[in-house]
Short mmCIF file of C-alpha atoms and ligand atoms in Angstrom, two decimals:
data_model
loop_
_atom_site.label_atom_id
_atom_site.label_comp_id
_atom_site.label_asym_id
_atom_site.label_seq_id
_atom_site.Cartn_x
_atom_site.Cartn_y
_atom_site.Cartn_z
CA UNK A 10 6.27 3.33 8.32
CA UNK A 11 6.92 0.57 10.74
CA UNK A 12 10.48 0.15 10.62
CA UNK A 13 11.17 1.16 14.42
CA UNK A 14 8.48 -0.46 15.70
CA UNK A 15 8.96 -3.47 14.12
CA UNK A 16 12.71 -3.97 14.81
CA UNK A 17 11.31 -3.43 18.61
CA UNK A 18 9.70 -5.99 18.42
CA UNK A 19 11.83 -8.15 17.55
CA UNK A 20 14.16 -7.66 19.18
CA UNK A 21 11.94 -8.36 22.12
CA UNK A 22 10.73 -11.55 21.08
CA UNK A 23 14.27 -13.11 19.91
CA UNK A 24 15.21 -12.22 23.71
CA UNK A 25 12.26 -14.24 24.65
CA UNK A 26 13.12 -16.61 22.68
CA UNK A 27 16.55 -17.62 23.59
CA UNK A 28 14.92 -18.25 27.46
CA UNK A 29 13.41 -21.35 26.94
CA UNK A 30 10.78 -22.07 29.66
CA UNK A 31 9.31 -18.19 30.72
CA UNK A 32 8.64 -16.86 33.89
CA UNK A 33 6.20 -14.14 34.96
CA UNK A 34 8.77 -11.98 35.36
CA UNK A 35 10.00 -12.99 31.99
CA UNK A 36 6.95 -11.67 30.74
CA UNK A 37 6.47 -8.65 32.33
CA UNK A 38 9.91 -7.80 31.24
CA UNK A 39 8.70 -8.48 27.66
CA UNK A 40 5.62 -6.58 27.53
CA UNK A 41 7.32 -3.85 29.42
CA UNK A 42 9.67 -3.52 26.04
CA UNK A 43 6.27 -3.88 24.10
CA UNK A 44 4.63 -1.11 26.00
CA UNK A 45 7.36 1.36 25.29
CA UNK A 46 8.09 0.20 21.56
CA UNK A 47 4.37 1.17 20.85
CA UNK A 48 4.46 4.06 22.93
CA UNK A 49 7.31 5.48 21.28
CA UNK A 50 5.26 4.23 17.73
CA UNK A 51 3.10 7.03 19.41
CA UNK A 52 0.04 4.45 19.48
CA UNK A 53 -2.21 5.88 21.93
CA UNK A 54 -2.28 5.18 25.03
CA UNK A 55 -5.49 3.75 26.22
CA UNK A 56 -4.45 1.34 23.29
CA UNK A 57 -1.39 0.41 24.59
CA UNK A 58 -2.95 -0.23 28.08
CA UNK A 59 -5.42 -2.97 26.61
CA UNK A 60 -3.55 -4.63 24.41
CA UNK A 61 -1.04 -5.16 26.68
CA UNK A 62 -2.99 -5.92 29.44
CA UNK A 63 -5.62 -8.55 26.95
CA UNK A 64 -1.46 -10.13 26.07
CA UNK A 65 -0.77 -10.46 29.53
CA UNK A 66 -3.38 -12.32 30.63
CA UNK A 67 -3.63 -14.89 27.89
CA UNK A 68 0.41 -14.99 28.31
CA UNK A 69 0.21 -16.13 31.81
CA UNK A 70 -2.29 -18.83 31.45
CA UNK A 71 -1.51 -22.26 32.27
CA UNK A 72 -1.15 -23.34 28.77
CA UNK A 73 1.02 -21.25 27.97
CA UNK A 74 3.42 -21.21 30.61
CA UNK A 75 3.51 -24.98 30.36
CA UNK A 76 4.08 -25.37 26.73
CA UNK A 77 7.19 -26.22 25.28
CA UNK A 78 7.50 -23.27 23.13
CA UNK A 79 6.29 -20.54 25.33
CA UNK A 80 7.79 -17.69 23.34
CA UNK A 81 6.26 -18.75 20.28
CA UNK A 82 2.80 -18.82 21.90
CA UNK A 83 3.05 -15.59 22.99
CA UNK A 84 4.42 -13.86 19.44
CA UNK A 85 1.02 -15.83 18.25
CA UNK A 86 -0.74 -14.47 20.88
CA UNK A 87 0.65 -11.22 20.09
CA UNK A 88 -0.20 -11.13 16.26
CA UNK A 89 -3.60 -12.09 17.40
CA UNK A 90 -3.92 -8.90 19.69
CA UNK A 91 -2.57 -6.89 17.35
CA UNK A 92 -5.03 -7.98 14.81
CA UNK A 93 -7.84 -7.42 17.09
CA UNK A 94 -6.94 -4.19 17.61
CA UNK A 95 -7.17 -3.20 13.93
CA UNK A 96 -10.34 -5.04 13.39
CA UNK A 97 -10.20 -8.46 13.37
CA UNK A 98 -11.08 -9.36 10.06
CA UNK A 99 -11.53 -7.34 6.90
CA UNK A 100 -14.16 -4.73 6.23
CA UNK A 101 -15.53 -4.38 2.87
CA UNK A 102 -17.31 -1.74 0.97
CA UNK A 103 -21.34 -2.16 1.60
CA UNK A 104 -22.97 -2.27 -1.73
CA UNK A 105 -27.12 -0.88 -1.69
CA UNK A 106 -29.85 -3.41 -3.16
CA UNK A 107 -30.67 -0.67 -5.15
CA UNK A 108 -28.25 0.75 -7.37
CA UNK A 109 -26.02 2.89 -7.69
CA UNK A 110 -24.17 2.25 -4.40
CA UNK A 111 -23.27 5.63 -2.89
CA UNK A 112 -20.77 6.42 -1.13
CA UNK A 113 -19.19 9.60 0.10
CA UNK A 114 -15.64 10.66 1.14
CA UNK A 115 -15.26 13.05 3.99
CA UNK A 116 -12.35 14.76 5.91
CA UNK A 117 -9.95 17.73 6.43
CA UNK A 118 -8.43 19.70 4.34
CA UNK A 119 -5.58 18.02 1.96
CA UNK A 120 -6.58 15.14 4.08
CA UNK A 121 -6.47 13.04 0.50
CA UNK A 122 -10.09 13.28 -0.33
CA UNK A 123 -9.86 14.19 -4.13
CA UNK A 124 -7.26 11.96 -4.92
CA UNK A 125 -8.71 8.97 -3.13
CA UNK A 126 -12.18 9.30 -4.88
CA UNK A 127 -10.74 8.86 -7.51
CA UNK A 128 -8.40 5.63 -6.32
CA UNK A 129 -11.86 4.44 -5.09
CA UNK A 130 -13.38 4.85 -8.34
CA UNK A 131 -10.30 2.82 -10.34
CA UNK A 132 -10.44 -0.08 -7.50
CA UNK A 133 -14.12 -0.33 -8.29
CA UNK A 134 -14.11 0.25 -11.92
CA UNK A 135 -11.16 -2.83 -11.58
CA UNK A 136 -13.61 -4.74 -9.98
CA UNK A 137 -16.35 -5.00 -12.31
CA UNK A 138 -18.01 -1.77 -11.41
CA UNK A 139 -19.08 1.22 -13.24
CA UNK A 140 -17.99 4.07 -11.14
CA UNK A 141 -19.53 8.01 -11.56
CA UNK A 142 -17.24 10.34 -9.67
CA UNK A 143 -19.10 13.70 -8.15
CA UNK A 144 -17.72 16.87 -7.26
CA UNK A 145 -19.41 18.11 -4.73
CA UNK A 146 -16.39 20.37 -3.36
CA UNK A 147 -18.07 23.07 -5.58
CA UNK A 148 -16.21 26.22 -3.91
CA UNK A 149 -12.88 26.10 -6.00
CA UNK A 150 -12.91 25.66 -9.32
CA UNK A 151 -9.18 24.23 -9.01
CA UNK A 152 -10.92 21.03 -6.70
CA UNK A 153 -13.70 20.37 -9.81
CA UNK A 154 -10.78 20.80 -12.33
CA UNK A 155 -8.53 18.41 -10.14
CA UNK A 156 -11.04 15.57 -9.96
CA UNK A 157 -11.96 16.45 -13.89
CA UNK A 158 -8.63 15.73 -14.96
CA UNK A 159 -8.31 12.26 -12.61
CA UNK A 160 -11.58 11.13 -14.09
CA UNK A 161 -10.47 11.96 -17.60
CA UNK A 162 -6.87 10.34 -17.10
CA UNK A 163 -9.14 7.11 -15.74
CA UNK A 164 -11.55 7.14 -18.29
CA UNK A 165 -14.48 7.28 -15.85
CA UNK A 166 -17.09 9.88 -15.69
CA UNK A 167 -16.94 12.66 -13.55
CA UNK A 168 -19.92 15.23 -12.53
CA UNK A 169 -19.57 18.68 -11.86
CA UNK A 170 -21.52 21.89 -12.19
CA UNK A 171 -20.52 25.25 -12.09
CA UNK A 172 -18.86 27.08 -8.38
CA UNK A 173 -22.00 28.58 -6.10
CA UNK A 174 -24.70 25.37 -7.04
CA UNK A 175 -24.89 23.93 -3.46
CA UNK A 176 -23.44 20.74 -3.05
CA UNK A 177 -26.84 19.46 -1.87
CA UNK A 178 -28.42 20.01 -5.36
CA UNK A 179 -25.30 18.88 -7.20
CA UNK A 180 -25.67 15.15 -5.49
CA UNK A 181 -29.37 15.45 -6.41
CA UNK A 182 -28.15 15.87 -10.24
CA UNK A 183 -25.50 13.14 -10.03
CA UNK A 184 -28.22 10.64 -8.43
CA UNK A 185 -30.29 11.23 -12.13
CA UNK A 186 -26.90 10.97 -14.01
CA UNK A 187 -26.08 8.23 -12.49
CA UNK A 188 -29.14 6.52 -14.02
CA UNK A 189 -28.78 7.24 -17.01
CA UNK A 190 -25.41 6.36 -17.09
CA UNK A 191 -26.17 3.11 -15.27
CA UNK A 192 -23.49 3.58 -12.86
CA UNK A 193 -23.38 1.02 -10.27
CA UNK A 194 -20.86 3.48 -7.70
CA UNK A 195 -21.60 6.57 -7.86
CA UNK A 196 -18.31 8.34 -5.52
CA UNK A 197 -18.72 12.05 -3.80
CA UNK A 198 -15.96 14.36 -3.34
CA UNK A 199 -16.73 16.56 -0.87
CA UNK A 200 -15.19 20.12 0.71
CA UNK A 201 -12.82 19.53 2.84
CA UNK A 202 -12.00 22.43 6.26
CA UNK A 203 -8.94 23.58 8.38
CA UNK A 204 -11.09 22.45 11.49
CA UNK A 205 -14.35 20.88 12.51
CA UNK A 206 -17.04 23.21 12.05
CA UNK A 207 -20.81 23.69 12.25
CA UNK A 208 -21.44 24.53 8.60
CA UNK A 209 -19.07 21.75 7.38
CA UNK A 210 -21.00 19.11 9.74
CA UNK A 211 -24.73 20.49 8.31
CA UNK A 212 -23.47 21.08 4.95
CA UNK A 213 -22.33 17.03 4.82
CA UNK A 214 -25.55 16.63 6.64
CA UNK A 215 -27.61 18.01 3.63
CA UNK A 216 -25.59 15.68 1.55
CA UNK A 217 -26.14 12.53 3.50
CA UNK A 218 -30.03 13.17 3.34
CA UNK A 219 -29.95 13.66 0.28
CA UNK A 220 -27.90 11.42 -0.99
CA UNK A 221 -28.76 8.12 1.71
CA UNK A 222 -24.99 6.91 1.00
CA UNK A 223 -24.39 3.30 2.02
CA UNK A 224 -20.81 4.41 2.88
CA UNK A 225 -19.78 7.51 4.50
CA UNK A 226 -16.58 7.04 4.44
CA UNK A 227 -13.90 9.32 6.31
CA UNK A 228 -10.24 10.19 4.92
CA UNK A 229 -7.72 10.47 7.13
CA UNK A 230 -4.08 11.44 6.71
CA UNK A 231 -1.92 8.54 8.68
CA UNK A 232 0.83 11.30 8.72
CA UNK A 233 -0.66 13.56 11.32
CA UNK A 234 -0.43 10.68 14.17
CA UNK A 235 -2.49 11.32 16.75
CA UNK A 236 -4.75 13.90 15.59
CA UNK A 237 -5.65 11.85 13.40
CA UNK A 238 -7.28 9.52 15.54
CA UNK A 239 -9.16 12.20 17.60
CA UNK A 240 -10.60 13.78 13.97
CA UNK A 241 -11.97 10.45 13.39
CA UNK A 242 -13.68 10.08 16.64
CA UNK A 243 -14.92 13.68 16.03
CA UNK A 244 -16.42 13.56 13.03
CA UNK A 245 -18.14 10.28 14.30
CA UNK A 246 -19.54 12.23 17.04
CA UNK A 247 -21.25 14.06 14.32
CA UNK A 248 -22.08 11.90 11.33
CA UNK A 249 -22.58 8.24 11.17
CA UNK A 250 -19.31 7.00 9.27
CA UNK A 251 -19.31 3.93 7.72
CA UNK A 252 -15.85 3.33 7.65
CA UNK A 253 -11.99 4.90 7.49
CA UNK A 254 -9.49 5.32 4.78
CA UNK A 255 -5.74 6.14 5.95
CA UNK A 256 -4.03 7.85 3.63
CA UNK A 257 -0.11 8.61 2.89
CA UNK A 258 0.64 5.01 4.83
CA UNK A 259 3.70 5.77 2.86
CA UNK A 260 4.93 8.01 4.55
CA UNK A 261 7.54 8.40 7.34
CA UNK A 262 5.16 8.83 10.05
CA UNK A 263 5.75 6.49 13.37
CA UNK A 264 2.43 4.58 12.70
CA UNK A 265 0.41 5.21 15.67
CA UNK A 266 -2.52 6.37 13.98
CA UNK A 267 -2.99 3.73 12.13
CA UNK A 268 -2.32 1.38 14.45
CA UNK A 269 -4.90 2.83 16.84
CA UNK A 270 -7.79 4.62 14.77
CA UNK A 271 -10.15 1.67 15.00
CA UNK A 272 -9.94 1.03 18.51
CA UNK A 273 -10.62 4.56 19.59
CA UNK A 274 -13.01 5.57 17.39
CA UNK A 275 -14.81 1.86 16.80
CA UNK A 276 -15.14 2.41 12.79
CA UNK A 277 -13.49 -0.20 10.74
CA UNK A 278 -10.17 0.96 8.35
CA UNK A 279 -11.86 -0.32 4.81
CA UNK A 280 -8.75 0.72 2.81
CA UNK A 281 -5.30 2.33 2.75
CA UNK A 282 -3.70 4.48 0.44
CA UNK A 283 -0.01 4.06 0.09
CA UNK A 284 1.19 7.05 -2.48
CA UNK A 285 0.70 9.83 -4.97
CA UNK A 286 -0.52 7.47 -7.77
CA UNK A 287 -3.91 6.54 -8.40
CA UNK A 288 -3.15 2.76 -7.94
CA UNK A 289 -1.47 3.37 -4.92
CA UNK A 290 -4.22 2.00 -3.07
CA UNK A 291 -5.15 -1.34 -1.58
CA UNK A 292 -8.14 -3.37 0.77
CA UNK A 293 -7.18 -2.98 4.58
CA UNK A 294 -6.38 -6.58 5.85
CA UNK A 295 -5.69 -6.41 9.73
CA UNK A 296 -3.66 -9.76 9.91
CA UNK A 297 -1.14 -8.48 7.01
CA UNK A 298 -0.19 -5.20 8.40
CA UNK A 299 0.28 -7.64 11.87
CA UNK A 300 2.33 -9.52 10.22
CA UNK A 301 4.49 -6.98 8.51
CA UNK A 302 4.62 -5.33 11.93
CA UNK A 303 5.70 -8.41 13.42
CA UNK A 304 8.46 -8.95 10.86
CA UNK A 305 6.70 -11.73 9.00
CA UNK A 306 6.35 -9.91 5.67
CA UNK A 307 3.29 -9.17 4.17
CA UNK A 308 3.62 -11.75 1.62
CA UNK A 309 -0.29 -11.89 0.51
CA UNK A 310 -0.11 -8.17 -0.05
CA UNK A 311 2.78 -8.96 -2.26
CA UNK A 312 1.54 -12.32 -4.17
CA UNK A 313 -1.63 -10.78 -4.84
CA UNK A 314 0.61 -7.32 -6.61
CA UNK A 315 2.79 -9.55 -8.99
CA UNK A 316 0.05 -12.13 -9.76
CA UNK A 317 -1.89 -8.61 -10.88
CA UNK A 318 0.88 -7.13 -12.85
CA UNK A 319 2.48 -10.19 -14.19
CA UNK A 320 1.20 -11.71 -17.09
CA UNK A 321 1.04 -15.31 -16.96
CA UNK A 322 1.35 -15.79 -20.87
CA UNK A 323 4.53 -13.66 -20.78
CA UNK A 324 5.84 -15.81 -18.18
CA UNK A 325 5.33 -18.96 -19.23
CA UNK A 326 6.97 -17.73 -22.67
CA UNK A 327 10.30 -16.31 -20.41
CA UNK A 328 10.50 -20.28 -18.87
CA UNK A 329 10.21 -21.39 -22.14
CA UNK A 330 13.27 -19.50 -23.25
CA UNK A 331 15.16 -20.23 -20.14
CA UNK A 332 14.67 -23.65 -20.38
CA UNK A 333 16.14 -23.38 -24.25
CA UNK A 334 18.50 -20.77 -23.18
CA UNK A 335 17.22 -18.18 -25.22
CA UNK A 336 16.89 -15.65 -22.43
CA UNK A 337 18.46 -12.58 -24.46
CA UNK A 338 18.41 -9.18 -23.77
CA UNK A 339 15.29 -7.82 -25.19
CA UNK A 340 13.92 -10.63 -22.75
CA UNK A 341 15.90 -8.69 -19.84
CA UNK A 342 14.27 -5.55 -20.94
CA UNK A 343 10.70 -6.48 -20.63
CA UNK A 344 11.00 -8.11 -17.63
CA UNK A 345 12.41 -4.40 -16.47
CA UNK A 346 9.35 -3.38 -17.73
CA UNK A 347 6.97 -5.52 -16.29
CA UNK A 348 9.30 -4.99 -12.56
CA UNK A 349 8.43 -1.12 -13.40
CA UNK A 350 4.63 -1.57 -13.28
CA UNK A 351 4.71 -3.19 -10.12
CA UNK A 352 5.80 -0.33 -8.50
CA UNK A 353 8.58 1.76 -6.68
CA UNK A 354 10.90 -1.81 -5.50
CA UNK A 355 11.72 -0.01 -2.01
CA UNK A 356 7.52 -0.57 -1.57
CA UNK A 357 8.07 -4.33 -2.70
CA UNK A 358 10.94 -4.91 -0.75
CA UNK A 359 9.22 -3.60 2.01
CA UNK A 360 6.56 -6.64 1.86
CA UNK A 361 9.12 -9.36 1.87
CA UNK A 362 9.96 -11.41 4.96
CA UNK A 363 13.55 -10.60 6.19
CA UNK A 364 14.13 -7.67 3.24
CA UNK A 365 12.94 -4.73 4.96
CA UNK A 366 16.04 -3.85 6.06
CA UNK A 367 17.75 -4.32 2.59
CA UNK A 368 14.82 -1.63 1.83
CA UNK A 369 16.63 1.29 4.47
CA UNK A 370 19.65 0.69 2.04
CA UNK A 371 17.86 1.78 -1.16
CA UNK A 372 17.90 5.55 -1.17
CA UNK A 373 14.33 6.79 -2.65
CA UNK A 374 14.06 6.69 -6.13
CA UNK A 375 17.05 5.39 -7.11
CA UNK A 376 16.33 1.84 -7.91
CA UNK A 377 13.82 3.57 -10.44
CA UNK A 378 16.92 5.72 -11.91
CA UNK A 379 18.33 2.19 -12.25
CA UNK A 380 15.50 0.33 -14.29
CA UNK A 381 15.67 3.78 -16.38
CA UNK A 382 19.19 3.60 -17.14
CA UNK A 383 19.40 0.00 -17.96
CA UNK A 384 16.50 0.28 -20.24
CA UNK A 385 18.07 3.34 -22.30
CA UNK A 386 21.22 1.39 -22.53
CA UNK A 387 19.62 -1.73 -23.69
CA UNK A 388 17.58 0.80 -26.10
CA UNK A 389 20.93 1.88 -27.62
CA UNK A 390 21.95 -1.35 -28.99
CA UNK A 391 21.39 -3.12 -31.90
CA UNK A 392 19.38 -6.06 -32.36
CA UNK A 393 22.28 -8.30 -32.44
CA UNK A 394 23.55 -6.88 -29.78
CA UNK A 395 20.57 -7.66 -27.59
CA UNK A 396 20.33 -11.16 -28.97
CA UNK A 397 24.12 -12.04 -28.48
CA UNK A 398 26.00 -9.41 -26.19
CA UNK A 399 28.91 -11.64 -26.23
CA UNK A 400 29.40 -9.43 -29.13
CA UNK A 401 30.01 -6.33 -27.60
CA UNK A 402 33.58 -5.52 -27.38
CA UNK A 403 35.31 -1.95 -26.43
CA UNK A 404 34.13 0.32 -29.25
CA UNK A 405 30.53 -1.08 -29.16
CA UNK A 406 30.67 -0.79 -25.43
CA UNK A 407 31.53 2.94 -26.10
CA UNK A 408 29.08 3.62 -28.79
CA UNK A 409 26.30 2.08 -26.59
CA UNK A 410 27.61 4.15 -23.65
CA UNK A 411 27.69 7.35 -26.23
CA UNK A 412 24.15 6.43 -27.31
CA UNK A 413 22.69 6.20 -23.90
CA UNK A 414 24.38 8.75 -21.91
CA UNK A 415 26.31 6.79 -19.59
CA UNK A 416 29.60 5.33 -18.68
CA UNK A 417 30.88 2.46 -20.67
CA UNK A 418 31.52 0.75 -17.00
CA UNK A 419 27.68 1.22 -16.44
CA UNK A 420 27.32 -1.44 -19.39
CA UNK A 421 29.64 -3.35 -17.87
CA UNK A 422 27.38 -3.54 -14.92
CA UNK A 423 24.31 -4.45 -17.10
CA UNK A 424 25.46 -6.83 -18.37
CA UNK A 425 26.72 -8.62 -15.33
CA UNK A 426 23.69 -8.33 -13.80
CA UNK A 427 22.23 -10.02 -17.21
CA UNK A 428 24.95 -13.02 -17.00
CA UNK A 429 23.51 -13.13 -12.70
CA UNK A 430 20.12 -13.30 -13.69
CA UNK A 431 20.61 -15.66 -16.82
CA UNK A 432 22.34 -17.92 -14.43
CA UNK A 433 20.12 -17.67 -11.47
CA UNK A 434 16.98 -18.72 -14.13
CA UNK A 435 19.21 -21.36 -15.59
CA UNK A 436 19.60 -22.62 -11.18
CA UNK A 437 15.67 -23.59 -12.38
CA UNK A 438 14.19 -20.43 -10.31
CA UNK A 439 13.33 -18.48 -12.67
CA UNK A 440 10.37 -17.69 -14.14
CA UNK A 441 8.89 -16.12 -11.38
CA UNK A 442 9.58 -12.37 -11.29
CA UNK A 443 10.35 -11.50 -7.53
CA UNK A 444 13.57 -14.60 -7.47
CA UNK A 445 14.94 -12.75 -10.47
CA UNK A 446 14.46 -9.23 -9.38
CA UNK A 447 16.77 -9.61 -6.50
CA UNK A 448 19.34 -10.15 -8.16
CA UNK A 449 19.38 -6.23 -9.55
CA UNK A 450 20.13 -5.03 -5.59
CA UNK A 451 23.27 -7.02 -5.52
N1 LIG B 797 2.25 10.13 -0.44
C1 LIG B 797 0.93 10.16 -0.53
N2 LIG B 797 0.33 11.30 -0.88
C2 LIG B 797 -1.01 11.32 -0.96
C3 LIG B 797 -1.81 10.17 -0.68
N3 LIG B 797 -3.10 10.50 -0.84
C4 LIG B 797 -3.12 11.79 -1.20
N4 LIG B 797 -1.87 12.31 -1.26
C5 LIG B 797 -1.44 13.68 -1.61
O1 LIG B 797 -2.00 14.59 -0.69
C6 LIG B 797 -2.24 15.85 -1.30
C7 LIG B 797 -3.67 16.29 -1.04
O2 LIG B 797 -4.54 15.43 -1.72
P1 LIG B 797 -6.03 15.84 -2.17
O3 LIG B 797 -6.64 14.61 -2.71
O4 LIG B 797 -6.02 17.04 -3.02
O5 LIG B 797 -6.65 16.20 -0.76
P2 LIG B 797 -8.12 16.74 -0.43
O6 LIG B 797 -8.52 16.15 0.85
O7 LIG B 797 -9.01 16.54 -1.60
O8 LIG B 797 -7.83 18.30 -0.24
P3 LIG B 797 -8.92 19.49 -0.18
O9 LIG B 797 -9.91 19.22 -1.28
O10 LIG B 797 -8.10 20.71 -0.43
O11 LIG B 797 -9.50 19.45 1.16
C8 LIG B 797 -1.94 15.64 -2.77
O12 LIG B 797 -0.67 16.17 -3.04
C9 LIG B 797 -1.96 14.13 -2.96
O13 LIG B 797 -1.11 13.73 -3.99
C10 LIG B 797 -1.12 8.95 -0.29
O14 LIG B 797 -1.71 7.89 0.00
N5 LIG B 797 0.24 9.02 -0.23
MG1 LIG B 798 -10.22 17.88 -2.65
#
C-alpha cells in the first residue's frame, strides 16, 4: 500500500544524505519533495501542512543544523512526526471491570464489519478471552447466516434471533447469554448503510444505551481514501467512538487514509485488517507502519508472525538434523508447510528491510502456486526418494513428474532449490525459517 510513497521518500532522504552539512534551503527543498510525495499518497491536506510544518521547525534548530549527521537527524525527526501523526503510541482495547467487555463494531456498508467481528473475536479468543459474537444486523438473513458460519468455522459462539426482533432487544438477550456463557467479550455486529443517516445514528444509539459498550469501535475501509477519513469524523460527530479499525490495508489503495484518519478525526486506529482471512488481522503500532513507510521494514510485525507460527520444538529438531546432515526431503516439505501458515510470502516480504521491492516482482499468488507444486511433487515420491534424492535418475524423475502433474524440469528445479537450501543451513544459518525461505525466490 505504501510502495510509492515510500520509494519517495527515499529517494528524498538519500539526496539529503549525500549533502553533508544542510542548509535551509537544503531543507526546504527536502520537505518540498515530502509535501508532494504525501500529497500525491493523497494524505490530506491539513495533514500534510502540520507535519511538515512541526518537521521544519525541529529541522532548522540549532542542533540540528550543527550536528554532524544532519540528514540522519532529520529522517529521525521525520519517523518521529510521522508517528505522531498516527498516534504516538499504541491503543489497546479497553476491557470493563465488570464483565463481559462490550464492544461494538460500526460503519458503512461492506465497510468490513461482519468479517472483522469475527477477526476481533479470534484475536481475543487467542488472547485468553472467551469471545460471544452478536448479530445485531438483524435485517438480512444472509448477514446472521454470514457471521453464523464465521463463528461456527472459529468455534466461538455466535447469537442471533430471527429477522424483524430489533437490534435493541437482541443486545439485551446477548447481555443474559453472555452470562451464562461466561463470556468475557461479548462482540456486536451491527447494520451497516449506503450513507449516514438519522435512523442508522438512533438505531446505534438504542444499542449503545443499551448495551454501555466500553468500545465503540468504527470500521473503516482504507480503500476508499479520503472518504474514509471524513466518515470517521462523521460518525464521531454523532456517537462517541472509542476507536478505528482500517480495513483492506491490503489493498492497492495510495494510503492516505490511513495515514491521516487519526489526526483528523482525533480517535486512535486500535487495529488493522490486512485480508480476506480471519487471521488477517493485527494490533495497530504507529512506529512500525513509520518505519515500513520509511523503508526500515517492519521487522517487529514480522518477528512477532514467525515466532507465532513457528514451532520452536520443530525447529530445534530441523538444527538438529542440519547439524547431522539429515536435512531430507520430507524435512523440506514441512518447512513448506509451516512457510504456508505464515501467510501469502508477497505480505512477508513486504515487512522485510530492503525486500519490498523483490515483493513488486512476485506476481499475486504465485509464490503460493509454487509451495503447492513443490509439495505435490514431493507427495509423489517414495520414501526413499525423499530420504535420498540422489536417487532419482530420468525415469523416476518422469514418474514423479507423471504423478504430480508437472514437468520433469520442474523437479529439476525442486530439487535445486533443496541442494540451495541444504547448503545455505549447512553455511550455519539455518534453522531459522525466514534465512531459508529466501532462498525459494531465487
Ligand atoms: N482484502 C480484504 N478484504 C476484506 C477485509 N476486510 C473485509 N474484507 C472483505 O470485504 C467484504 C465485505 O465484508 P463484510 O464483513 O461483509 O462487510 P460488512 O461491513 O459487514 O458489510 P454489510 O454488513 O453489508 O454492511 C468481504 O468480501 C470481505 O471479505 C480486509 O482487511 N482485506
Ligand atoms: Mg455485515
Amino acid at each position: 500500500m505504501f510502495e510509492i510513497l515510500s520509494d519517495k521518500l527515499s529517494k528524498v532522504f538519500r539526496g539529503l544524505s549525500s549533502k553533508g552539512r544542510l542548509s535551509e534551503k537544503d531543507i526546504d527543498d527536502a520537505l518540498r519533495q515530502v509535501r508532494l510525495a504525501l500529497l500525491e499518497a493523497d494524505v490530506n491536506f491539513r495533514v500534510v501542512k502540520d507535519f511538515t510544518a512541526r518537521v521544519r521547525e525541529r529541522s532548522l534548530s540549532a542542533e540540528v543544523m550543527r550536528s554532524l549527521t544532519p540528514a540522519q537527524q532529520i529522517i529521525k525527526i521525520v519517523n518521529e512526526e510521522l508517528i505522531n501523526t498516527l498516534g504516538g503510541g499504541q491503543s489497546r482495547l479497553e476491557s470493563s471491570a465488570h464483565p463481559p467487555s462490550v464492544a461494538m463494531l460500526v460503519g458503512l456498508h461492506g465497510c468490513g464489519k461482519t468479517t472483522t467481528a469475527a477477526k476481533l473475536a479470534l484475536h481475543l479468543k487467542h488472547s485468553g478471552q472467551r469471545p460471544l459474537l452478536v448479530a445485531a444486523d438483524n435485517r438480512r438473513p444472509a448477514a446472521i447466516e454470514q457471521l453464523a458460519t464465521l463463528g461456527e468455522q472459529l468455534d466461538i459462539p455466535v447469537y442471533s434471533e430471527a429477522p424483524g426482533i430489533t437490534s435493541k432487544d437482541i443486545c439485551a438477550h446477548a447481555l443474559t447469554k453472555a452470562k451464562d456463557l461466561a463470556a468475557t467479550w461479548v462482540i456486536v455486529d451491527t447494520a451497516g448503510r449506503l450513507h449516514i443517516d438519522e435512523a442508522m445514528m438512533e438505531e446505534l444509539a438504542q444499542v449503545e444505551r443499551e448495551l454501555k459498550p466500553c468500545e465503540v469501535l468504527l470500521v473503516v475501509d482504507a480503500m476508499t481514501g479520503q472518504d474514509a477519513v471524513l466518515v470517521a469524523e462523521e460518525f464521531h460527530s454523532k456517537v462517541s467512538l472509542t476507536g478505528l479499525i482500517l480495513t483492506k490495508m491490503d489493498g492497492d489503495a495510495r494510503g492516505g487514509a490511513a495515514l491521516s484518519i487519526r489526526w483528523v478525526s482525533g480517535v486512535p486506529i486500535k487495529f488493522i485488517g490486512i485480508g480476506e482471512k480471519v487471521d488477517a488481522f493485527e494490533p495497530f503500532y504507529p512506529d512500525r507502519l513509520a518505519s515500513r513507510i520509511l523503508g526500515m521494514g517492519d521487522m517487529l510485525t514480522f518477528i512477532e508472525k514467525v515466532e507465532k507460527t513457528v514451532d520452536e520444538q520443530r525447529a530445534k529438531e530441523l538444527e538438529r538434523k542440519v547439524r547431522t546432515a539429515s536435512f531430507d526431503l520430507d524435512d523440506f516439505l514441512s518447512q513448506l508447510r509451516e512457510i504456508k501458515k505464515i501467510g501469502p510470502l508477497t505480505q512477508l516480504v513486504e515487512m522485510l528491510p530492503g525486500l519490498p521491492q523483490l515483493a513488486g516482482r512476485l506476481p499475486d499468488g504465485m509464490e503460493e502456486k509454487r509451495l503447492k507444486k513443490a509439495e505435490s511433487i514431493i507427495l509423489s515420491m517414495t520414501p526413499e526418494e525423499r530420504h535420498n534424492p540422489s536417487i532419482i535418475d530420468g525415469s523416476r524423475r518422469r514418474r514423479i513428474a507423471r504423478g504430480s502433474g508437472v514437468k520433469p524440469q520442474d523437479i529439476n528445479q525442486l530439487l535445486n532449490q533443496f541442494h540451495q537450501m541444504q547448503r545455505l543451513m549447512k553455511m550455519g544459518i539455518g534453522g531459522k525459517l525466514p534465512k531459508n525461505l529466501m532462498g525459494m525466490f531465487r
